[in-house]
Tab-separated table of C-alpha atoms in Angstrom:
chain	number	residue	atom	x	y	z
A	1	LYS	CA	-4.243	-3.060	12.808
A	2	ARG	CA	-6.619	-2.725	15.639
A	3	PHE	CA	-5.330	-5.746	17.413
A	4	LYS	CA	-1.742	-4.382	17.212
A	5	LYS	CA	-2.844	-0.931	18.498
A	6	LEU	CA	-4.646	-2.650	21.340
A	7	VAL	CA	-1.667	-4.996	22.194
A	8	GLU	CA	0.799	-2.122	21.737
A	9	THR	CA	-1.103	-0.041	24.367
A	10	TYR	CA	-0.717	-2.477	26.998
A	11	LYS	CA	2.476	-4.343	26.302
A	12	ASN	CA	4.706	-1.935	28.302
A	13	GLY	CA	3.283	-2.520	31.627
A	14	TYR	CA	2.331	-6.112	31.166
A	15	ASP	CA	5.442	-7.747	32.783
A	16	LYS	CA	4.827	-5.623	35.970
A	17	LEU	CA	1.183	-7.128	36.324
A	18	GLU	CA	0.344	-9.980	38.791
A	19	LYS	CA	-0.556	-13.358	37.248
A	20	ALA	CA	-4.432	-12.906	37.664
A	21	GLU	CA	-3.965	-9.361	36.033
A	22	LYS	CA	-2.122	-10.628	33.230
A	23	THR	CA	-4.936	-13.332	32.581
A	24	ARG	CA	-7.742	-10.643	32.968
A	25	LEU	CA	-5.907	-8.362	30.469
A	26	SER	CA	-5.405	-11.035	27.897
A	27	ARG	CA	-9.209	-12.068	28.315
A	28	GLU	CA	-10.215	-8.429	27.811
A	29	ILE	CA	-8.088	-8.221	24.748
A	30	VAL	CA	-9.587	-11.395	23.055
A	31	ASN	CA	-13.082	-9.958	24.167
A	32	SER	CA	-12.535	-6.520	22.551
A	33	VAL	CA	-11.151	-8.348	19.335
A	34	ARG	CA	-14.346	-10.635	19.112
A	35	LYS	CA	-16.633	-7.845	19.953
A	36	HIS	CA	-15.383	-5.810	16.846
A	37	GLY	CA	-15.837	-8.786	14.616
A	38	GLY	CA	-12.291	-10.264	15.020
A	39	ARG	CA	-11.571	-13.751	15.121
A	40	PHE	CA	-8.610	-16.172	16.411
A	41	LEU	CA	-8.198	-18.936	13.872
A	42	ALA	CA	-6.247	-22.101	13.956
A	43	MET	CA	-5.791	-24.847	11.309
A	44	ASN	CA	-7.517	-27.993	11.789
A	45	PRO	CA	-5.301	-30.775	10.798
A	46	LYS	CA	-8.252	-33.171	9.729
A	47	THR	CA	-9.996	-30.711	7.434
A	48	ASN	CA	-6.924	-28.498	6.514
A	49	MET	CA	-9.160	-25.480	7.125
A	50	TYR	CA	-9.152	-22.688	9.516
A	51	GLU	CA	-11.586	-22.785	12.456
A	52	ASP	CA	-12.018	-20.540	15.736
A	53	ALA	CA	-9.442	-21.373	17.892
A	54	GLY	CA	-11.540	-20.933	21.103
A	55	ASP	CA	-11.170	-18.485	23.952
A	56	TYR	CA	-8.437	-20.504	25.817
A	57	ILE	CA	-6.101	-20.808	22.872
A	58	ALA	CA	-6.885	-16.947	21.897
A	59	ARG	CA	-5.936	-15.977	25.341
A	60	GLU	CA	-2.630	-17.870	25.396
A	61	LYS	CA	-1.650	-16.417	21.924
A	62	VAL	CA	-2.407	-12.808	23.157
A	63	SER	CA	-0.506	-13.470	26.359
A	64	HIS	CA	2.472	-14.643	24.344
A	65	ILE	CA	2.492	-11.528	22.021
A	66	LEU	CA	2.202	-9.351	25.353
A	67	ARG	CA	5.416	-11.000	26.698
A	68	GLU	CA	7.333	-10.534	23.401
A	69	LYS	CA	10.260	-8.357	23.526
A	70	PRO	CA	10.607	-5.826	20.668
A	71	ARG	CA	13.097	-6.966	17.966
A	72	GLN	CA	16.526	-5.608	17.743
A	73	THR	CA	17.103	-3.836	14.363
A	74	LYS	CA	20.033	-5.040	12.517
A	75	PRO	CA	22.257	-2.412	10.933
A	76	LYS	CA	21.396	-1.982	7.255
A	77	ARG	CA	24.034	-3.537	4.924
A	78	LYS	CA	25.148	-1.639	1.947
A	79	ARG	CA	25.856	-3.662	-1.207
A	80	SER	CA	28.456	-2.915	-3.720
A	81	ILE	CA	29.648	-4.684	-7.006
A	82	LYS	CA	33.050	-5.979	-7.295
A	83	THR	CA	34.457	-7.284	-10.495
A	84	THR	CA	37.359	-9.615	-10.814
A	85	LYS	CA	39.135	-11.369	-13.731
A	86	SER	CA	39.147	-15.089	-13.991
A	87	SER	CA	42.024	-17.062	-15.565
A	88	LYS	CA	40.139	-17.181	-18.924
A	89	ASN	CA	39.921	-13.344	-18.896
A	90	GLN	CA	36.189	-13.365	-18.178
A	91	SER	CA	34.819	-10.756	-16.032
A	92	ASN	CA	33.070	-12.271	-12.735
A	93	VAL	CA	30.706	-10.097	-10.634
A	94	ASP	CA	30.816	-10.423	-6.996
A	95	ILE	CA	28.216	-8.696	-4.510
A	96	VAL	CA	29.898	-7.670	-1.595
A	97	GLY	CA	27.975	-6.859	1.533
A	98	ARG	CA	29.353	-4.158	4.045
A	99	THR	CA	27.797	-3.093	7.384
A	100	VAL	CA	26.802	0.371	7.501
A	101	LEU	CA	26.685	1.949	11.217
C-alpha cells in the first residue's frame, strides 16, 4: 500500500520531467521502499525462487509504473436470464449480457 501511495504522489507530473529528473525520482522511490523494509523481487529461473532484483531492475520497474496511464473503466454489464424452449420441449437457460451506461 505504501508503494502505491508513493507512486500515485509522483505519477501526475512524471511525464513532464526531464530524463535525468525521471531517473532521480525513480531512484528516490526505490530507496524509500528499501528504507522502509520493502523489496523488489525477481524469479531466478535456475532456482525457481524469488531473489532481490537489484537497484537497476527495481528502478526500471518503478519508471514503468510511473509511465503507465490509468486504465479506462469499462461500462458495467447487467446480466439477465432468458429461457427458451428447445425442439424437445426442454427449457434452456441463456445468460444475456447487456451494457448499462
